[in-house]
Amino acid sequence: MRRKIKLGQPLLIGYALVDLVGTILLMLPIASTEPGATDLMQAWFTATSALTVTGLTVVPTLSHWTTFGHVVIIVLMQVGGLGVMVLVTIIMTMLGLRIHLGQRMLITEDRNTYSMSGVIRLVRHIILLALVIQGIGAIIMGFLIPDVWEDGIIQGMLFLAFHAVSAFNGAGFDLTGQSLESFRHNFGVNLVIVVLIFLGSLGFVVLQELFMIRNWQRLSLHSRMVLLVTGVIILVGSVFFLTSEFNHLLEGTPLEDKIMTSVFQTVTRTAGFVTIPVTSWNEPFIFLMIIMMFIGASPGSVGGGIKTTTLGTVVLAVWSLVRGKKVVVFFEREIAPKSVSKAFAVVVMAGMLVMVSTLLLMTVEDLPLMPVMFEVVSALSTVGLSMGITSQLSPFGLILLGLLMLIGRIGIFTTVMILAGREKRQSHFMKENILIG
Amino acid sequence: MRRKIKLGQPLLIGYALVDLVGTILLMLPIASTEPGATDLMQAWFTATSALTVTGLTVVPTLSHWTTFGHVVIIVLMQVGGLGVMVLVTIIMTMLGLRIHLGQRMLITEDRNTYSMSGVIRLVRHIILLALVIQGIGAIIMGFLIPDVWEDGIIQGMLFLAFHAVSAFNGAGFDLTGQSLESFRHNFGVNLVIVVLIFLGSLGFVVLQELFMIRNWQRLSLHSRMVLLVTGVIILVGSVFFLTSEFNHLLEGTPLEDKIMTSVFQTVTRTAGFVTIPVTSWNEPFIFLMIIMMFIGASPGSVGGGIKTTTLGTVVLAVWSLVRGKKVVVFFEREIAPKSVSKAFAVVVMAGMLVMVSTLLLMTVEDLPLMPVMFEVVSALSTVGLSMGITSQLSPFGLILLGLLMLIGRIGIFTTVMILAGREKRQSHFMKENILIG
Ligand SMILES: [K+]
Ligand SMILES: [K+]
């Protein structure tokens, strides 16, 4: 038990260190195209946004940063995205999920401990898998975007690598100045980005199982929950966008283009790329996006939010309650009551944080509800979609959003670790009931 | 166990019957000042709004209904408000709260059962207490509003009784046509209404203890939680309104007037009266009101929402988590883990209902986020404050709001009953972990 809690501290320190180094590197004059150094607040916000793979920006990524700056951002995105993948995957084994690494398991079954070689093997597996997926994505995009080579091989490869890394890590940073709007009608590029985002959002355990098992019946309960909830969200979001914008934003384009644009605008809920600017969307879809961002990606993935499994568990639990059932059942397995309690706690904590932050930001920045709540959820779930207010915020607002990104990236799984440690209960107080509801 | 669940059915049937009778009475030509009968939708919405003590209206209460109609509305508010007080108080004893009725307890301690005479005694206590409080309030207001007698004794008494009943039951119906705006600068009337709303929102158990015990140390954990959370909410809301509107809406009035107006606009979160129209408030306060309405009143009171005790429990539980404590402690008592789980479940269920309803209403009615979310929370928490969209909704929107009022009034405590029945767990399925967060 103790070991789990202690994991939190080196993690926090490591995170802060990388954030600091990133900030310093981005403050170097060599990182900025403009004369002199980038100021502390802008560099910190950019480094934090990259490390938490959020994607909110205060300076234009393309024009403000040099190639050096772009490489720093790539590295921060990789470290931030894959780092969390490694850490959460280790935590998941602590919670009893069995992780296959070739013939061996991460955790040695007889003694229930980790060997150093097991952890190194896991890190190698994750990095390899990520690089292969990103590489394939980048290469395919190289063929689909002929004019990417106009500025030379190096710049072309940087452009492709930047967006493949940004997509798989769900970071949403771009080198175009207006997200992926110019690729809206390039079906192939849309597809590659959607697949990269989708794979990155599933989490390592699910990816492993998908590649190695390929049999729905034999997938773990966890993987089935992830795939089902992710599928339903993408379906609901895409159909909503398609029907509500059919005669508006999507008018005059072929049907497959309409569908791809709708899917893209939905899948981006964990990444932050757009092919149509957020402020053009209809208001109900913007609100639906707030809900979809709040839900977020899956555990052990590069994305944030309360997580698909949390939503799935809560919905099943509510459904059980409504039907008067005493246990929560999913595919003929009972979900452990402790998992159910955790799910409710995570939702409520995240919800309260959104409400309080929104109220605070509305008051201090004197901005209306919709864009503020959108930006708050986007930051907390490390999505990076923006209704355009981030660049006009006061330092207070920027610090608040930056903290939300960090909490969203670290806090939620630290919470899980603390919750995971709650096996034994000790109290010297008398118990007393309080009426609820 | 079985007995508890069965309580739900007669309750639902009784509720539907009263709703039906109220609707029919309001559809009688004698109830309407206009020629012919009021149409079904308007009569149903008004009856439901009165029975659930919500206060949202689709026709002007003053001008549309006759004295007969006004009496029907008074009776519906009393039955709706006090009826729930009785029912929830009975449920609270099931959950272990000891309720004093003079020298006796509601529940006979030796056999743990209810005697019919005990329940009748409880009903008598509650009705007596409510009538005394409402009566005192009405009489005092009679002295504070000299021109109330202009239309004769009967009309004057009806006016006073209507508003005293409406305030204590947190119904928010008015006979002025513009809520209590005309009384904004009548300090005494404001004070009476605030006190009536406040007492009605505490719940019978707390009222009983306050009148009979009058000693903080000897109050039950439940009562202390209710008083503390209610106090904090009123303080935060009032200070927020006072400071944010000091140089705007409150400008040019004396300080005690400023303070009273701020307190009034906050306390109304469970009732629905205003002295300044909602649409004039600053946006951050409107959003804070959404949060305060969502929280709502206390269990066993006339008001709705997730309840003050639910918020208190959830906040304490989160605080315990953050500090790494394994149990939730309040005034040196441990809150039962079952109460904590219930609290989280209630918050999440109510929150999901708000999100889905808001999205649905935005889509169907093509209205912006803020007024829709405001109206949805106002209906679900049976508050009745309005940003003015209720009167322009389509039948779909009206039915949705009507259902939310009914769910808000019945659903949340039915949920509690179902949850309360979850003592034993039975399952023939294997357990499996799902990672949360
Ligand atoms: K992102
Ligand atoms: K009300």
GROMACS .gro file of C-alpha atoms in nm, chain A residues 5 88 91-92 95-97 219-222 224-225 240 283-285 287-288 290-291 299-300 305-307 309-311 313-315 318 321-322 324-330 332-349 352 354-356 358-359 362-363 366-370 373 412-413 415-416 418-419 421-437, chain B residues 1 88 91-92 95-97 219-222 224-225 240 283-285 287-288 290-291 299-300 305-307 309-311 313-315 318 321-322 324-330 332-349 352 354-356 358-359 362-363 366-370 373 412-413 415-416 418-419 421-437:
model
  194
    5ILE     CA    1   0.125   0.662  -0.232
   88VAL     CA    2  -0.073   0.485  -1.563
   91ILE     CA    3  -0.068   0.178  -1.184
   92MET     CA    4  -0.320  -0.031  -1.375
   95LEU     CA    5  -0.505  -0.247  -0.959
   96GLY     CA    6  -0.503  -0.598  -1.093
   97LEU     CA    7  -0.501  -0.560  -1.471
  219LEU     CA    8  -1.071  -0.900  -2.436
  220SER     CA    9  -1.059  -0.784  -2.074
  221LEU     CA   10  -1.364  -0.616  -1.925
  222HIS     CA   11  -1.159  -0.298  -1.922
  224ARG     CA   12  -1.447  -0.384  -2.387
  225MET     CA   13  -1.570  -0.095  -2.173
  240PHE     CA   14  -2.521   1.520  -3.393
  283GLU     CA   15  -2.425   2.621  -2.986
  284PRO     CA   16  -2.578   2.283  -2.893
  285PHE     CA   17  -2.278   2.103  -3.048
  287PHE     CA   18  -2.217   2.231  -2.539
  288LEU     CA   19  -2.207   1.865  -2.640
  290ILE     CA   20  -1.798   2.042  -2.341
  291ILE     CA   21  -1.960   1.718  -2.221
  299PRO     CA   22  -0.704   0.538  -1.872
  300GLY     CA   23  -0.340   0.480  -1.963
  305GLY     CA   24  -1.085   1.395  -1.873
  306ILE     CA   25  -1.270   1.179  -1.625
  307LYS     CA   26  -1.215   0.887  -1.866
  309THR     CA   27  -1.443   0.386  -1.815
  310THR     CA   28  -1.551   0.627  -1.542
  311LEU     CA   29  -1.849   0.737  -1.749
  313THR     CA   30  -1.920   0.266  -1.477
  314VAL     CA   31  -2.129   0.559  -1.356
  315VAL     CA   32  -2.392   0.509  -1.626
  318VAL     CA   33  -2.716   0.460  -1.228
  321LEU     CA   34  -3.003   0.186  -0.926
  322VAL     CA   35  -3.298   0.281  -1.146
  324GLY     CA   36  -3.337  -0.158  -0.830
  325LYS     CA   37  -3.042  -0.395  -0.882
  326LYS     CA   38  -2.795  -0.432  -0.602
  327VAL     CA   39  -2.484  -0.485  -0.812
  328VAL     CA   40  -2.338  -0.327  -1.123
  329VAL     CA   41  -2.302  -0.582  -1.401
  330PHE     CA   42  -2.122  -0.544  -1.734
  332GLU     CA   43  -2.170  -1.085  -1.707
  333ARG     CA   44  -1.903  -0.953  -1.476
  334GLU     CA   45  -1.974  -0.758  -1.160
  335ILE     CA   46  -1.788  -0.429  -1.140
  336ALA     CA   47  -1.624  -0.410  -0.798
  337PRO     CA   48  -1.813  -0.174  -0.561
  338LYS     CA   49  -1.483   0.003  -0.496
  339SER     CA   50  -1.450   0.085  -0.867
  340VAL     CA   51  -1.804   0.222  -0.861
  341SER     CA   52  -1.734   0.449  -0.563
  342LYS     CA   53  -1.415   0.570  -0.728
  343ALA     CA   54  -1.600   0.652  -1.048
  344PHE     CA   55  -1.860   0.863  -0.868
  345ALA     CA   56  -1.590   1.042  -0.669
  346VAL     CA   57  -1.385   1.126  -0.980
  347VAL     CA   58  -1.690   1.266  -1.162
  348VAL     CA   59  -1.795   1.482  -0.868
  349MET     CA   60  -1.445   1.613  -0.802
  352MET     CA   61  -1.687   2.072  -0.881
  354VAL     CA   62  -1.514   2.292  -1.345
  355MET     CA   63  -1.794   2.480  -1.169
  356VAL     CA   64  -1.570   2.670  -0.928
  358THR     CA   65  -1.579   2.870  -1.439
  359LEU     CA   66  -1.735   3.096  -1.177
  362MET     CA   67  -1.625   3.455  -1.540
  363THR     CA   68  -1.597   3.692  -1.244
  366ASP     CA   69  -1.587   3.942  -1.711
  367LEU     CA   70  -1.662   3.691  -1.988
  368PRO     CA   71  -1.985   3.500  -2.066
  369LEU     CA   72  -2.060   3.143  -1.950
  370MET     CA   73  -2.018   2.941  -2.270
  373MET     CA   74  -1.681   2.683  -1.937
  412ILE     CA   75  -0.680   1.278  -1.166
  413PHE     CA   76  -0.451   0.978  -1.162
  415THR     CA   77  -0.638   1.083  -0.701
  416VAL     CA   78  -0.680   0.734  -0.832
  418ILE     CA   79  -0.476   0.776  -0.331
  419LEU     CA   80  -0.817   0.616  -0.375
  421GLY     CA   81  -0.476   0.303  -0.127
  422ARG     CA   82  -0.804   0.314   0.059
  423GLU     CA   83  -0.820  -0.055   0.135
  424LYS     CA   84  -0.841  -0.043   0.510
  425ARG     CA   85  -1.058   0.187   0.710
  426GLN     CA   86  -0.959   0.315   1.048
  427SER     CA   87  -1.155   0.550   1.268
  428HIS     CA   88  -1.194   0.613   1.636
  429PHE     CA   89  -1.508   0.819   1.585
  430MET     CA   90  -1.865   0.703   1.628
  431LYS     CA   91  -2.055   0.666   1.306
  432GLU     CA   92  -2.367   0.871   1.243
  433ASN     CA   93  -2.601   0.887   0.945
  434ILE     CA   94  -2.663   1.197   0.739
  435LEU     CA   95  -2.962   1.204   0.509
  436ILE     CA   96  -2.865   1.245   0.147
  437GLY     CA   97  -3.068   1.373  -0.148
  438MET     CA   98  -3.641  -0.379   0.346
  525VAL     CA   99  -3.933   1.256   0.388
  528ILE     CA  100  -3.809   0.816   0.556
  529MET     CA  101  -3.551   0.992   0.772
  532LEU     CA  102  -3.259   0.585   0.811
  533GLY     CA  103  -3.206   0.613   1.183
  534LEU     CA  104  -3.278   0.976   1.268
  656LEU     CA  105  -2.811   1.917   1.799
  657SER     CA  106  -2.788   1.609   1.579
  658LEU     CA  107  -2.508   1.581   1.326
  659HIS     CA  108  -2.773   1.621   1.059
  661ARG     CA  109  -2.554   2.095   1.241
  662MET     CA  110  -2.464   2.003   0.884
  677PHE     CA  111  -2.107   3.796  -0.402
  720GLU     CA  112  -2.371   3.691  -1.546
  721PRO     CA  113  -2.136   3.547  -1.284
  722PHE     CA  114  -2.410   3.576  -1.018
  724PHE     CA  115  -2.414   3.120  -1.286
  725LEU     CA  116  -2.360   3.114  -0.909
  727ILE     CA  117  -2.743   2.792  -1.103
  728ILE     CA  118  -2.497   2.628  -0.863
  736PRO     CA  119  -3.388   1.702   0.335
  737GLY     CA  120  -3.737   1.688   0.476
  742GLY     CA  121  -3.209   2.020  -0.527
  743ILE     CA  122  -2.943   1.769  -0.430
  744LYS     CA  123  -2.972   1.905  -0.072
  746THR     CA  124  -2.635   1.772   0.342
  747THR     CA  125  -2.538   1.604   0.014
  748LEU     CA  126  -2.308   1.894  -0.073
  750THR     CA  127  -2.092   1.528   0.273
  751VAL     CA  128  -1.935   1.541  -0.072
  752VAL     CA  129  -1.715   1.839   0.016
  755VAL     CA  130  -1.326   1.524  -0.117
  758LEU     CA  131  -0.939   1.233  -0.001
  759VAL     CA  132  -0.714   1.529  -0.068
  761GLY     CA  133  -0.527   1.124   0.240
  762LYS     CA  134  -0.767   1.042   0.523
  763LYS     CA  135  -0.951   0.714   0.507
  764VAL     CA  136  -1.273   0.826   0.675
  765VAL     CA  137  -1.499   1.127   0.651
  766VAL     CA  138  -1.524   1.309   0.979
  767PHE     CA  139  -1.760   1.590   1.078
  769GLU     CA  140  -1.590   1.428   1.569
  770ARG     CA  141  -1.839   1.188   1.415
  771GLU     CA  142  -1.759   0.962   1.122
  772ILE     CA  143  -2.008   0.993   0.838
  773ALA     CA  144  -2.113   0.641   0.741
  774PRO     CA  145  -1.944   0.526   0.416
  775LYS     CA  146  -2.290   0.438   0.284
  776SER     CA  147  -2.402   0.799   0.329
  777VAL     CA  148  -2.091   0.911   0.142
  778SER     CA  149  -2.160   0.679  -0.153
  779LYS     CA  150  -2.520   0.794  -0.164
  780ALA     CA  151  -2.413   1.158  -0.169
  781PHE     CA  152  -2.182   1.106  -0.467
  782ALA     CA  153  -2.448   0.907  -0.652
  783VAL     CA  154  -2.713   1.176  -0.601
  784VAL     CA  155  -2.482   1.452  -0.724
  785VAL     CA  156  -2.381   1.258  -1.035
  786MET     CA  157  -2.736   1.154  -1.121
  789MET     CA  158  -2.618   1.406  -1.566
  791VAL     CA  159  -2.908   1.861  -1.598
  792MET     CA  160  -2.651   1.810  -1.876
  793VAL     CA  161  -2.871   1.588  -2.092
  795THR     CA  162  -2.989   2.122  -2.120
  796LEU     CA  163  -2.846   1.974  -2.440
  799MET     CA  164  -3.089   2.385  -2.647
  800THR     CA  165  -3.120   2.167  -2.955
  803ASP     CA  166  -3.261   2.671  -3.044
  804LEU     CA  167  -3.177   2.878  -2.736
  805PRO     CA  168  -2.838   2.970  -2.584
  806LEU     CA  169  -2.670   2.782  -2.297
  807MET     CA  170  -2.716   3.017  -2.002
  810MET     CA  171  -2.930   2.560  -1.809
  849ILE     CA  172  -3.452   1.236  -0.573
  850PHE     CA  173  -3.604   1.099  -0.256
  852THR     CA  174  -3.374   0.736  -0.525
  853VAL     CA  175  -3.278   0.771  -0.164
  855ILE     CA  176  -3.403   0.270  -0.329
  856LEU     CA  177  -3.047   0.340  -0.218
  858GLY     CA  178  -3.269  -0.055   0.052
  859ARG     CA  179  -2.922  -0.154  -0.068
  860GLU     CA  180  -2.816  -0.322   0.252
  861LYS     CA  181  -2.736  -0.666   0.119
  862ARG     CA  182  -2.542  -0.741  -0.193
  863GLN     CA  183  -2.607  -1.050  -0.399
  864SER     CA  184  -2.439  -1.146  -0.721
  865HIS     CA  185  -2.356  -1.465  -0.902
  866PHE     CA  186  -2.109  -1.289  -1.131
  867MET     CA  187  -1.734  -1.281  -1.093
  868LYS     CA  188  -1.595  -0.946  -0.991
  869GLU     CA  189  -1.351  -0.763  -1.215
  870ASN     CA  190  -1.178  -0.428  -1.174
  871ILE     CA  191  -1.220  -0.137  -1.411
  872LEU     CA  192  -0.973   0.146  -1.391
  873ILE     CA  193  -1.134   0.475  -1.303
  874GLY     CA  194  -1.016   0.831  -1.362
   0.00000   0.00000   0.00000
